[in-house]
Amino acid sequence: MIEQKRILATSVPGPKSAELAARKNAAVSAGVGTGLPAYIVKGEGGILVDVDGNQLIDFGSGIAVTTVGNGNPRVVEAVQRQIEDFTHTCFMVTPYEEYVAVAEKLNELTPGSFEKRSALFNSGAEAVENAIKVARHHTGRPAVVAFDHAYHGRTNLTMGLTAKNMPYKHRFGPFAGEIYRVPMAYPYRWPTGPEVCAEEAFAEFTSLLHAQVGEENCAAVIIEPIQGEGGFIVPAPGFLRQVAEYCRDNGILFIADEVQTGFARTGDWFACEHEGVEPDLITTAKGIAGGMPLAAVTGRADVMDSIHSGGLGGTYGGNPVACAAGLAAIGWMEETDARGRAREVEQIFRPRLETLADKYGVIGDIRGRGAMLAIELVSDLEAKTPDADLTKAINAYCHAHGVVTLTCGTFGNVFRFLPPLSAPDHLLNEGLEVLEDAFAETVR
Ligand SMILES: *Cc1c(COP(=O)(O)O)cnc(C)c1O
């Protein structure tokens, strides 16, 4: 058992981590960066222990992955049992029950009372690729529409869907064709104000889609119900629903990329439930399996079953160990009311973030839902000038003081919070105290 307590044994990162960082630089491609190079040896609940004996508070969950916490006993036990039974057969060669059970669970939990089917993969990007494959095959149409500030992954097709150049796309092109980009209903930065954001963004969406794509050429519209890497942007209320309805009316498939928002993170199983939206296809990954690589596409049975046998798959997709972990993680979330816990986490964070906003005048927007929250930092509240430098400075302070924090946003000025749902209140509050100290030390 790791005590749920922050301990600073050395500087962070400490000397042993520094030695490992030197080895990393000599062995690992420079293209793979590390945000906080404290090398981890153990993790449990909301604590990560590094090689120097520092105990770090985890406000990132490995980017929204360990929602159930590292070392979740249920996941550990399921993985151990499955590893002893067998580790791989390839579901496409000789199948096994765990894969089917995960698909059943996904079909049950995802929004939409219609009949569904699922297919399993290894990563979020792979799930998105397959959702696009399915949409194109089913509709017989080529075009895909994605949004400003979108993040859908780093493979060639998903880089094309992702909006941000640095670091994701820079000099990695050319990208796949038939991808079109439209404005996101981003209330805080909508030029004419948040009140008209949904309506005007929807009008631009339909007008661009009609003029530049043509409805009958469009296979799918893909959107994150709360944008992740782009800055935890919550679309203006009503926007998602309008887009989904428009898609339905025009034979276009509506794909919700719930890779980051999925699995109790936002206080519901899936973020599109807040808007009452029932997507045709949903992509999931990250929080699904307590850290084991697992991803899925879930959607309308008629759409998913329109693919010929053998058209979807992959050697490792729905690996039995990952499936066992997924079933255990989802079981834990159901039994402990993880959705309720996510809402409690918001109750702990929000008031303290609001106090910071009042006190320092550098927080332009507080947004997100449940245990997926963010603050957008600006150097001028009126002009909304993004302050990436301050964001970096606060992040560095938190890291040096033993809190694993993450930034995001197209302009690099968003601070995001994604704590594990198994972290106790006192630990979340301790992490927030460090954040408050960071503001006191860095805001001029
Ligand atoms: C992380 C992410 C992806 C890509 O997932 P990988 O597992 O890193 O390939 C896709 N979509 C969204 C919304 C994400 O947050």
CSV table of C-alpha atoms and ligand atoms in Angstrom, one decimal:
chain,number,residue,atom,x,y,z
A,1,MET,CA,0.0,0.0,0.0
A,2,ILE,CA,1.3,3.4,-0.9
A,3,GLU,CA,0.3,6.1,1.5
A,4,GLN,CA,-1.9,8.7,-0.3
A,5,LYS,CA,0.5,11.5,0.5
A,6,ARG,CA,2.9,13.8,-1.4
A,7,ILE,CA,6.5,13.3,-0.4
A,8,LEU,CA,9.4,15.3,-1.7
A,9,ALA,CA,12.5,13.2,-1.0
A,10,THR,CA,14.8,14.9,-3.5
A,11,SER,CA,14.4,17.6,-6.1
A,12,VAL,CA,11.8,16.7,-8.8
A,13,PRO,CA,13.1,15.2,-11.0
A,14,GLY,CA,15.8,13.8,-8.7
A,15,PRO,CA,19.3,12.5,-9.4
A,16,LYS,CA,18.3,8.9,-10.4
A,17,SER,CA,15.7,10.3,-12.8
A,18,ALA,CA,18.4,12.6,-14.2
A,19,GLU,CA,20.6,9.5,-14.8
A,20,LEU,CA,17.7,7.8,-16.6
A,21,ALA,CA,17.0,10.9,-18.6
A,22,ALA,CA,20.6,10.8,-19.9
A,23,ARG,CA,20.1,7.2,-20.9
A,24,LYS,CA,16.8,8.1,-22.5
A,25,ASN,CA,18.5,10.8,-24.6
A,26,ALA,CA,21.1,8.3,-25.8
A,27,ALA,CA,18.6,5.6,-26.6
A,28,VAL,CA,15.1,7.0,-27.3
A,29,SER,CA,14.2,9.2,-30.3
A,30,ALA,CA,14.3,12.9,-29.5
A,31,GLY,CA,10.8,12.9,-31.1
A,32,VAL,CA,9.4,11.3,-28.0
A,33,GLY,CA,9.3,14.0,-25.3
A,34,THR,CA,8.6,13.7,-21.6
A,35,GLY,CA,6.6,16.3,-19.8
A,36,LEU,CA,7.9,15.7,-16.3
A,37,PRO,CA,10.9,13.5,-16.5
A,38,ALA,CA,10.6,11.8,-13.1
A,39,TYR,CA,10.9,8.1,-13.8
A,40,ILE,CA,8.1,6.2,-12.1
A,41,VAL,CA,8.5,2.9,-10.3
A,42,LYS,CA,5.1,2.4,-8.7
A,43,GLY,CA,1.6,4.0,-8.7
A,44,GLU,CA,-1.5,3.6,-6.6
A,45,GLY,CA,-4.7,5.7,-6.4
A,46,GLY,CA,-3.7,9.3,-6.8
A,47,ILE,CA,0.1,8.8,-6.2
A,48,LEU,CA,3.0,8.1,-8.5
A,49,VAL,CA,6.3,7.1,-6.8
A,50,ASP,CA,9.5,7.9,-8.7
A,51,VAL,CA,12.9,6.3,-8.7
A,52,ASP,CA,14.2,8.8,-6.2
A,53,GLY,CA,11.4,8.0,-3.7
A,54,ASN,CA,9.4,11.2,-4.4
A,55,GLN,CA,5.6,10.7,-4.1
A,56,LEU,CA,3.9,12.8,-6.7
A,57,ILE,CA,0.2,13.7,-6.8
A,58,ASP,CA,-1.3,12.6,-10.1
A,59,PHE,CA,-3.5,15.3,-11.7
A,60,GLY,CA,-3.2,13.8,-15.2
A,61,SER,CA,-4.0,10.0,-15.0
A,62,GLY,CA,-1.5,9.4,-17.8
A,63,ILE,CA,-3.8,11.7,-20.0
A,64,ALA,CA,-7.2,10.5,-18.7
A,65,VAL,CA,-6.3,6.8,-18.8
A,66,THR,CA,-6.0,5.6,-15.2
A,67,THR,CA,-9.5,6.9,-14.3
A,68,VAL,CA,-9.8,3.9,-11.9
A,69,GLY,CA,-6.4,4.7,-10.5
A,70,ASN,CA,-3.1,2.9,-10.9
A,71,GLY,CA,-2.9,-0.4,-9.0
A,72,ASN,CA,-6.7,-0.7,-8.8
A,73,PRO,CA,-7.0,-4.1,-7.1
A,74,ARG,CA,-9.8,-5.3,-9.3
A,75,VAL,CA,-7.8,-4.5,-12.5
A,76,VAL,CA,-4.6,-6.0,-11.1
A,77,GLU,CA,-6.4,-9.2,-10.1
A,78,ALA,CA,-8.2,-9.6,-13.5
A,79,VAL,CA,-4.9,-9.0,-15.4
A,80,GLN,CA,-3.0,-11.5,-13.4
A,81,ARG,CA,-5.6,-14.1,-13.8
A,82,GLN,CA,-5.9,-13.6,-17.6
A,83,ILE,CA,-2.1,-13.6,-18.1
A,84,GLU,CA,-1.9,-17.0,-16.4
A,85,ASP,CA,-4.8,-18.4,-18.6
A,86,PHE,CA,-3.6,-17.1,-22.0
A,87,THR,CA,-2.2,-13.9,-23.4
A,88,HIS,CA,-3.1,-13.9,-27.0
A,89,THR,CA,-4.7,-16.0,-29.7
A,90,CYS,CA,-5.8,-13.2,-32.1
A,91,PHE,CA,-9.6,-12.9,-32.0
A,92,MET,CA,-9.7,-13.2,-35.8
A,93,VAL,CA,-8.1,-16.6,-35.5
A,94,THR,CA,-9.5,-18.3,-32.4
A,95,PRO,CA,-11.9,-16.1,-30.4
A,96,TYR,CA,-12.5,-15.8,-26.7
A,97,GLU,CA,-15.3,-14.6,-24.4
A,98,GLU,CA,-13.6,-11.5,-23.0
A,99,TYR,CA,-13.8,-9.7,-26.3
A,100,VAL,CA,-17.5,-10.4,-26.7
A,101,ALA,CA,-18.2,-9.4,-23.1
A,102,VAL,CA,-16.4,-6.0,-23.6
A,103,ALA,CA,-18.5,-5.4,-26.8
A,104,GLU,CA,-21.7,-6.3,-24.9
A,105,LYS,CA,-20.7,-3.8,-22.1
A,106,LEU,CA,-20.0,-1.0,-24.6
A,107,ASN,CA,-23.2,-1.6,-26.5
A,108,GLU,CA,-25.1,-1.4,-23.2
A,109,LEU,CA,-23.3,1.7,-21.7
A,110,THR,CA,-23.0,4.0,-24.8
A,111,PRO,CA,-25.9,6.3,-25.5
A,112,GLY,CA,-28.7,5.2,-27.9
A,113,SER,CA,-31.4,2.7,-27.2
A,114,PHE,CA,-31.0,1.2,-30.7
A,115,GLU,CA,-29.2,-2.1,-31.4
A,116,LYS,CA,-25.4,-1.7,-31.5
A,117,ARG,CA,-22.2,-3.5,-32.4
A,118,SER,CA,-18.6,-2.9,-31.4
A,119,ALA,CA,-15.2,-3.7,-32.7
A,120,LEU,CA,-12.0,-3.5,-30.6
A,121,PHE,CA,-8.6,-2.0,-31.3
A,122,ASN,CA,-5.5,-0.9,-29.5
A,123,SER,CA,-5.4,2.9,-29.5
A,124,GLY,CA,-7.6,5.9,-29.8
A,125,ALA,CA,-6.1,6.8,-33.2
A,126,GLU,CA,-6.8,3.3,-34.4
A,127,ALA,CA,-10.4,3.5,-33.2
A,128,VAL,CA,-10.8,6.8,-35.1
A,129,GLU,CA,-9.3,5.4,-38.3
A,130,ASN,CA,-11.7,2.5,-38.1
A,131,ALA,CA,-14.8,4.7,-37.4
A,132,ILE,CA,-13.9,6.6,-40.6
A,133,LYS,CA,-13.4,3.4,-42.5
A,134,VAL,CA,-16.8,2.2,-41.4
A,135,ALA,CA,-18.5,5.5,-42.2
A,136,ARG,CA,-17.0,5.7,-45.7
A,137,HIS,CA,-17.8,2.1,-46.5
A,138,HIS,CA,-21.3,2.3,-45.2
A,139,THR,CA,-22.2,5.6,-46.9
A,140,GLY,CA,-20.1,5.1,-50.1
A,141,ARG,CA,-19.1,8.8,-49.6
A,142,PRO,CA,-15.5,10.1,-49.3
A,143,ALA,CA,-15.6,13.3,-47.3
A,144,VAL,CA,-15.1,13.8,-43.5
A,145,VAL,CA,-15.6,17.0,-41.6
A,146,ALA,CA,-13.6,17.8,-38.5
A,147,PHE,CA,-13.4,20.9,-36.3
A,148,ASP,CA,-11.0,23.7,-35.4
A,149,HIS,CA,-9.0,22.7,-32.2
A,150,ALA,CA,-9.8,19.0,-32.8
A,151,TYR,CA,-7.4,16.2,-31.7
A,152,HIS,CA,-8.0,12.8,-33.1
A,153,GLY,CA,-4.5,11.2,-33.0
A,154,ARG,CA,-1.1,10.9,-34.7
A,155,THR,CA,-1.4,8.4,-37.5
A,156,ASN,CA,-1.6,9.8,-41.0
A,157,LEU,CA,-5.4,9.9,-41.3
A,158,THR,CA,-5.9,11.1,-37.7
A,159,MET,CA,-3.1,13.8,-38.0
A,160,GLY,CA,-5.1,15.1,-40.9
A,161,LEU,CA,-8.2,15.3,-38.7
A,162,THR,CA,-6.2,16.9,-35.9
A,163,ALA,CA,-6.1,20.7,-36.1
A,164,LYS,CA,-2.9,21.8,-34.4
A,165,ASN,CA,0.4,22.0,-36.3
A,166,MET,CA,3.0,22.0,-33.5
A,167,PRO,CA,3.9,19.4,-32.3
A,168,TYR,CA,1.5,17.0,-34.0
A,169,LYS,CA,1.6,17.7,-37.7
A,170,HIS,CA,4.7,19.9,-38.4
A,171,ARG,CA,6.5,18.5,-41.5
A,172,PHE,CA,4.7,15.2,-41.2
A,173,GLY,CA,2.5,15.7,-44.3
A,174,PRO,CA,1.1,15.3,-46.8
A,175,PHE,CA,-2.0,14.1,-45.1
A,176,ALA,CA,-5.0,12.0,-46.2
A,177,GLY,CA,-7.4,13.7,-48.6
A,178,GLU,CA,-11.1,14.6,-48.3
A,179,ILE,CA,-10.8,16.1,-44.8
A,180,TYR,CA,-12.6,19.4,-44.3
A,181,ARG,CA,-12.4,21.7,-41.3
A,182,VAL,CA,-15.1,23.9,-39.9
A,183,PRO,CA,-15.2,26.3,-36.9
A,184,MET,CA,-15.8,24.9,-33.4
A,185,ALA,CA,-18.6,26.5,-31.2
A,186,TYR,CA,-16.0,27.8,-28.7
A,187,PRO,CA,-18.0,30.1,-26.4
A,188,TYR,CA,-15.1,31.9,-24.8
A,189,ARG,CA,-13.4,32.9,-28.1
A,190,TRP,CA,-16.5,33.3,-30.3
A,191,PRO,CA,-16.0,36.7,-31.9
A,192,THR,CA,-19.6,37.9,-31.4
A,193,GLY,CA,-20.0,36.5,-27.8
A,194,PRO,CA,-21.0,33.2,-26.1
A,195,GLU,CA,-24.8,33.9,-26.3
A,196,VAL,CA,-24.8,33.6,-30.1
A,197,CYS,CA,-22.0,31.0,-30.4
A,198,ALA,CA,-24.1,27.9,-30.9
A,199,GLU,CA,-26.4,29.4,-33.5
A,200,GLU,CA,-23.7,31.2,-35.5
A,201,ALA,CA,-21.3,28.2,-35.4
A,202,PHE,CA,-24.1,25.9,-36.6
A,203,ALA,CA,-24.9,28.3,-39.4
A,204,GLU,CA,-21.2,28.4,-40.5
A,205,PHE,CA,-21.0,24.6,-40.3
A,206,THR,CA,-24.0,24.0,-42.5
A,207,SER,CA,-23.0,26.7,-45.0
A,208,LEU,CA,-19.4,25.5,-45.3
A,209,LEU,CA,-20.4,21.9,-45.5
A,210,HIS,CA,-22.9,22.7,-48.3
A,211,ALA,CA,-20.6,25.0,-50.2
A,212,GLN,CA,-17.3,23.3,-49.9
A,213,VAL,CA,-18.2,19.6,-49.5
A,214,GLY,CA,-21.7,18.9,-50.6
A,215,GLU,CA,-23.9,17.0,-48.2
A,216,GLU,CA,-24.2,14.0,-50.6
A,217,ASN,CA,-20.4,13.7,-50.6
A,218,CYS,CA,-20.0,13.7,-46.8
A,219,ALA,CA,-19.6,10.3,-45.0
A,220,ALA,CA,-19.1,11.6,-41.5
A,221,VAL,CA,-18.8,14.5,-39.1
A,222,ILE,CA,-16.4,13.7,-36.3
A,223,ILE,CA,-16.3,15.8,-33.1
A,224,GLU,CA,-15.1,15.5,-29.5
A,225,PRO,CA,-18.1,16.3,-27.2
A,226,ILE,CA,-15.6,18.1,-25.1
A,227,GLN,CA,-12.4,18.8,-27.0
A,228,GLY,CA,-9.3,17.4,-25.2
A,229,GLU,CA,-5.9,18.5,-26.5
A,230,GLY,CA,-7.5,21.5,-28.1
A,231,GLY,CA,-8.2,23.0,-24.7
A,232,PHE,CA,-11.1,21.2,-23.0
A,233,ILE,CA,-13.5,23.3,-25.0
A,234,VAL,CA,-17.1,22.6,-24.1
A,235,PRO,CA,-19.2,23.4,-27.2
A,236,ALA,CA,-21.9,26.0,-26.7
A,237,PRO,CA,-25.1,24.3,-25.4
A,238,GLY,CA,-27.2,23.0,-28.2
A,239,PHE,CA,-24.5,22.9,-30.8
A,240,LEU,CA,-23.8,19.1,-30.6
A,241,ARG,CA,-27.5,18.3,-30.9
A,242,GLN,CA,-28.0,20.6,-33.9
A,243,VAL,CA,-25.0,19.1,-35.7
A,244,ALA,CA,-26.2,15.5,-34.9
A,245,GLU,CA,-29.7,16.3,-36.2
A,246,TYR,CA,-28.3,17.9,-39.4
A,247,CYS,CA,-26.2,14.8,-40.0
A,248,ARG,CA,-29.2,12.5,-39.5
A,249,ASP,CA,-31.3,14.6,-42.0
A,250,ASN,CA,-28.5,14.4,-44.6
A,251,GLY,CA,-27.5,10.8,-44.4
A,252,ILE,CA,-24.1,11.8,-42.8
A,253,LEU,CA,-22.8,9.7,-39.9
A,254,PHE,CA,-22.2,11.6,-36.6
A,255,ILE,CA,-19.1,10.3,-34.9
A,256,ALA,CA,-18.5,11.2,-31.3
A,257,ASP,CA,-14.8,10.9,-30.4
A,258,GLU,CA,-15.1,10.1,-26.7
A,259,VAL,CA,-11.5,8.8,-26.4
A,260,GLN,CA,-10.7,11.4,-23.7
A,261,THR,CA,-14.2,12.2,-22.4
A,262,GLY,CA,-15.4,8.6,-22.0
A,263,PHE,CA,-16.0,6.3,-19.1
A,264,ALA,CA,-17.4,8.4,-16.2
A,265,ARG,CA,-14.7,11.1,-16.6
A,266,THR,CA,-17.3,13.9,-17.1
A,267,GLY,CA,-19.8,12.7,-14.6
A,268,ASP,CA,-21.8,10.6,-17.1
A,269,TRP,CA,-20.5,7.5,-18.9
A,270,PHE,CA,-20.1,9.6,-22.0
A,271,ALA,CA,-19.9,13.4,-22.5
A,272,CYS,CA,-22.5,13.5,-25.3
A,273,GLU,CA,-25.1,12.3,-22.8
A,274,HIS,CA,-25.1,15.8,-21.3
A,275,GLU,CA,-26.5,17.1,-24.5
A,276,GLY,CA,-28.9,14.2,-25.1
A,277,VAL,CA,-27.0,13.2,-28.3
A,278,GLU,CA,-27.1,9.7,-29.6
A,279,PRO,CA,-24.1,9.4,-32.0
A,280,ASP,CA,-24.1,6.9,-34.9
A,281,LEU,CA,-20.6,5.8,-34.0
A,282,ILE,CA,-18.6,6.4,-30.8
A,283,THR,CA,-14.8,5.9,-30.5
A,284,THR,CA,-13.4,5.1,-27.0
A,285,ALA,CA,-10.0,4.3,-25.6
A,286,LYS,CA,-8.0,6.0,-22.8
A,287,GLY,CA,-10.1,5.4,-19.7
A,288,ILE,CA,-11.6,2.1,-20.8
A,289,ALA,CA,-9.1,-0.4,-19.3
A,290,GLY,CA,-7.2,1.0,-16.3
A,291,GLY,CA,-4.1,1.6,-18.4
A,292,MET,CA,-4.0,-1.5,-20.6
A,293,PRO,CA,-4.1,-0.7,-24.4
A,294,LEU,CA,-7.7,-1.1,-25.5
A,295,ALA,CA,-9.9,0.9,-27.8
A,296,ALA,CA,-13.3,0.5,-29.5
A,297,VAL,CA,-15.7,1.7,-32.1
A,298,THR,CA,-19.3,1.2,-31.1
A,299,GLY,CA,-22.3,2.1,-33.2
A,300,ARG,CA,-25.6,1.4,-34.9
A,301,ALA,CA,-25.9,-2.3,-35.8
A,302,ASP,CA,-26.9,-1.6,-39.4
A,303,VAL,CA,-23.8,0.6,-39.9
A,304,MET,CA,-21.3,-1.7,-38.1
A,305,ASP,CA,-22.7,-4.8,-39.8
A,306,SER,CA,-22.5,-3.3,-43.3
A,307,ILE,CA,-18.8,-4.2,-43.4
A,308,HIS,CA,-17.8,-7.5,-45.0
A,309,SER,CA,-16.4,-10.2,-42.8
A,310,GLY,CA,-12.6,-9.6,-42.4
A,311,GLY,CA,-12.9,-5.9,-43.3
A,312,LEU,CA,-12.2,-4.9,-39.7
A,313,GLY,CA,-9.5,-6.2,-37.3
A,314,GLY,CA,-5.9,-6.2,-36.4
A,315,THR,CA,-3.5,-8.7,-34.8
A,316,TYR,CA,-3.8,-7.3,-31.2
A,317,GLY,CA,-7.1,-5.6,-31.2
A,318,GLY,CA,-9.1,-6.6,-28.2
A,319,ASN,CA,-6.2,-8.5,-26.6
A,320,PRO,CA,-7.5,-10.8,-23.9
A,321,VAL,CA,-5.5,-9.2,-21.1
A,322,ALA,CA,-6.6,-5.7,-22.1
A,323,CYS,CA,-10.2,-7.0,-22.3
A,324,ALA,CA,-10.0,-8.5,-18.8
A,325,ALA,CA,-8.7,-5.2,-17.6
A,326,GLY,CA,-11.5,-3.3,-19.3
A,327,LEU,CA,-14.2,-5.5,-17.8
A,328,ALA,CA,-12.6,-5.0,-14.4
A,329,ALA,CA,-12.2,-1.3,-14.8
A,330,ILE,CA,-15.8,-0.8,-16.0
A,331,GLY,CA,-17.1,-3.1,-13.2
A,332,TRP,CA,-15.3,-1.0,-10.7
A,333,MET,CA,-16.7,2.2,-12.2
A,334,GLU,CA,-20.2,0.8,-12.0
A,335,GLU,CA,-20.0,-0.5,-8.5
A,336,THR,CA,-18.3,2.5,-6.9
A,337,ASP,CA,-20.5,5.1,-8.7
A,338,ALA,CA,-17.5,6.6,-10.5
A,339,ARG,CA,-19.8,9.1,-12.3
A,340,GLY,CA,-20.9,10.4,-8.9
A,341,ARG,CA,-17.3,10.6,-7.8
A,342,ALA,CA,-16.4,12.6,-11.0
A,343,ARG,CA,-19.1,15.2,-10.0
A,344,GLU,CA,-17.7,15.3,-6.5
A,345,VAL,CA,-14.3,16.0,-7.9
A,346,GLU,CA,-15.7,19.0,-9.8
A,347,GLN,CA,-17.2,20.3,-6.5
A,348,ILE,CA,-13.7,20.2,-4.9
A,349,PHE,CA,-12.0,21.8,-7.8
A,350,ARG,CA,-14.4,24.5,-9.1
A,351,PRO,CA,-14.7,26.7,-6.0
A,352,ARG,CA,-10.9,26.8,-5.6
A,353,LEU,CA,-10.4,27.6,-9.3
A,354,GLU,CA,-13.0,30.4,-9.0
A,355,THR,CA,-11.1,31.8,-6.1
A,356,LEU,CA,-7.9,31.8,-8.1
A,357,ALA,CA,-9.7,33.6,-10.9
A,358,ASP,CA,-11.0,36.3,-8.6
A,359,LYS,CA,-7.7,36.8,-6.9
A,360,TYR,CA,-5.3,37.0,-9.8
A,361,GLY,CA,-7.2,38.2,-12.8
A,362,VAL,CA,-5.3,35.9,-15.2
A,363,ILE,CA,-8.0,33.1,-15.7
A,364,GLY,CA,-10.2,34.0,-18.6
A,365,ASP,CA,-12.3,30.9,-18.5
A,366,ILE,CA,-13.0,27.9,-16.2
A,367,ARG,CA,-14.6,25.0,-18.0
A,368,GLY,CA,-15.1,21.3,-18.4
A,369,ARG,CA,-17.3,18.8,-16.5
A,370,GLY,CA,-16.7,16.3,-13.7
A,371,ALA,CA,-13.1,15.3,-13.4
A,372,MET,CA,-12.2,16.9,-16.7
A,373,LEU,CA,-11.7,20.6,-15.9
A,374,ALA,CA,-9.5,23.3,-17.2
A,375,ILE,CA,-8.6,27.0,-16.8
A,376,GLU,CA,-7.6,29.2,-19.7
A,377,LEU,CA,-4.8,31.7,-18.8
A,378,VAL,CA,-4.7,35.1,-20.4
A,379,SER,CA,-2.4,38.2,-19.9
A,380,ASP,CA,-5.3,40.5,-20.5
A,381,LEU,CA,-8.9,39.6,-19.5
A,382,GLU,CA,-10.4,42.1,-22.0
A,383,ALA,CA,-8.3,41.2,-25.0
A,384,LYS,CA,-8.2,37.5,-24.0
A,385,THR,CA,-4.5,37.3,-24.9
A,386,PRO,CA,-3.3,33.8,-24.4
A,387,ASP,CA,-0.6,33.5,-21.8
A,388,ALA,CA,1.4,30.4,-22.7
A,389,ASP,CA,4.5,31.6,-20.7
A,390,LEU,CA,2.5,31.9,-17.5
A,391,THR,CA,1.0,28.5,-18.2
A,392,LYS,CA,4.4,27.0,-18.6
A,393,ALA,CA,5.7,28.7,-15.4
A,394,ILE,CA,2.8,27.4,-13.3
A,395,ASN,CA,3.2,23.9,-14.8
A,396,ALA,CA,6.9,23.9,-13.9
A,397,TYR,CA,6.2,25.0,-10.4
A,398,CYS,CA,3.7,22.2,-9.9
A,399,HIS,CA,6.1,19.7,-11.3
A,400,ALA,CA,9.0,20.8,-9.1
A,401,HIS,CA,6.6,20.6,-6.1
A,402,GLY,CA,5.5,17.1,-6.8
A,403,VAL,CA,2.2,17.5,-8.7
A,404,VAL,CA,1.9,15.9,-12.1
A,405,THR,CA,0.0,18.5,-14.1
A,406,LEU,CA,-0.8,18.8,-17.8
A,407,THR,CA,-1.3,21.8,-20.1
A,408,CYS,CA,-3.2,21.8,-23.5
A,409,GLY,CA,-4.9,24.2,-25.9
A,410,THR,CA,-4.2,25.4,-29.4
A,411,PHE,CA,-2.5,28.4,-27.9
A,412,GLY,CA,-0.7,26.5,-25.2
A,413,ASN,CA,-2.4,28.5,-22.4
A,414,VAL,CA,-4.8,25.9,-20.9
A,415,PHE,CA,-4.2,24.1,-17.7
A,416,ARG,CA,-6.1,20.9,-17.4
A,417,PHE,CA,-7.1,18.6,-14.5
A,418,LEU,CA,-7.7,14.9,-15.0
A,419,PRO,CA,-7.2,13.3,-11.6
A,420,PRO,CA,-7.9,9.6,-11.1
A,421,LEU,CA,-11.3,9.0,-9.6
A,422,SER,CA,-9.8,6.8,-6.9
A,423,ALA,CA,-7.7,9.7,-5.4
A,424,PRO,CA,-9.0,10.8,-2.0
A,425,ASP,CA,-10.3,14.3,-1.2
A,426,HIS,CA,-7.3,15.2,1.0
A,427,LEU,CA,-4.9,14.5,-1.9
A,428,LEU,CA,-6.9,16.5,-4.4
A,429,ASN,CA,-6.9,19.4,-1.9
A,430,GLU,CA,-3.2,19.1,-1.3
A,431,GLY,CA,-2.6,19.2,-5.1
A,432,LEU,CA,-4.8,22.3,-5.3
A,433,GLU,CA,-2.8,24.0,-2.5
A,434,VAL,CA,0.4,23.5,-4.6
A,435,LEU,CA,-1.5,25.0,-7.6
A,436,GLU,CA,-2.4,28.0,-5.4
A,437,ASP,CA,1.2,28.4,-4.3
A,438,ALA,CA,2.2,28.3,-8.0
A,439,PHE,CA,-0.1,31.2,-8.7
A,440,ALA,CA,1.3,33.2,-5.8
A,441,GLU,CA,4.9,32.6,-6.9
A,442,THR,CA,4.5,33.1,-10.7
A,443,VAL,CA,1.8,35.7,-11.3
A,444,ARG,CA,3.3,39.1,-11.4
B,1,LIG,C1,-5.8,10.8,-27.1
B,1,LIG,C2,-6.9,10.9,-28.1
B,1,LIG,C3,-6.9,10.2,-29.3
B,1,LIG,C4,-5.8,9.3,-29.7
B,1,LIG,O1,-5.6,8.3,-28.9
B,1,LIG,P1,-4.3,7.4,-28.9
B,1,LIG,O2,-4.6,6.2,-28.0
B,1,LIG,O3,-3.2,8.3,-28.4
B,1,LIG,O4,-4.0,7.0,-30.3
B,1,LIG,C5,-8.0,10.4,-30.2
B,1,LIG,N1,-9.0,11.2,-29.9
B,1,LIG,C6,-9.0,11.9,-28.7
B,1,LIG,C7,-10.2,12.8,-28.4
B,1,LIG,C8,-8.0,11.8,-27.8
B,1,LIG,O5,-8.0,12.5,-26.7
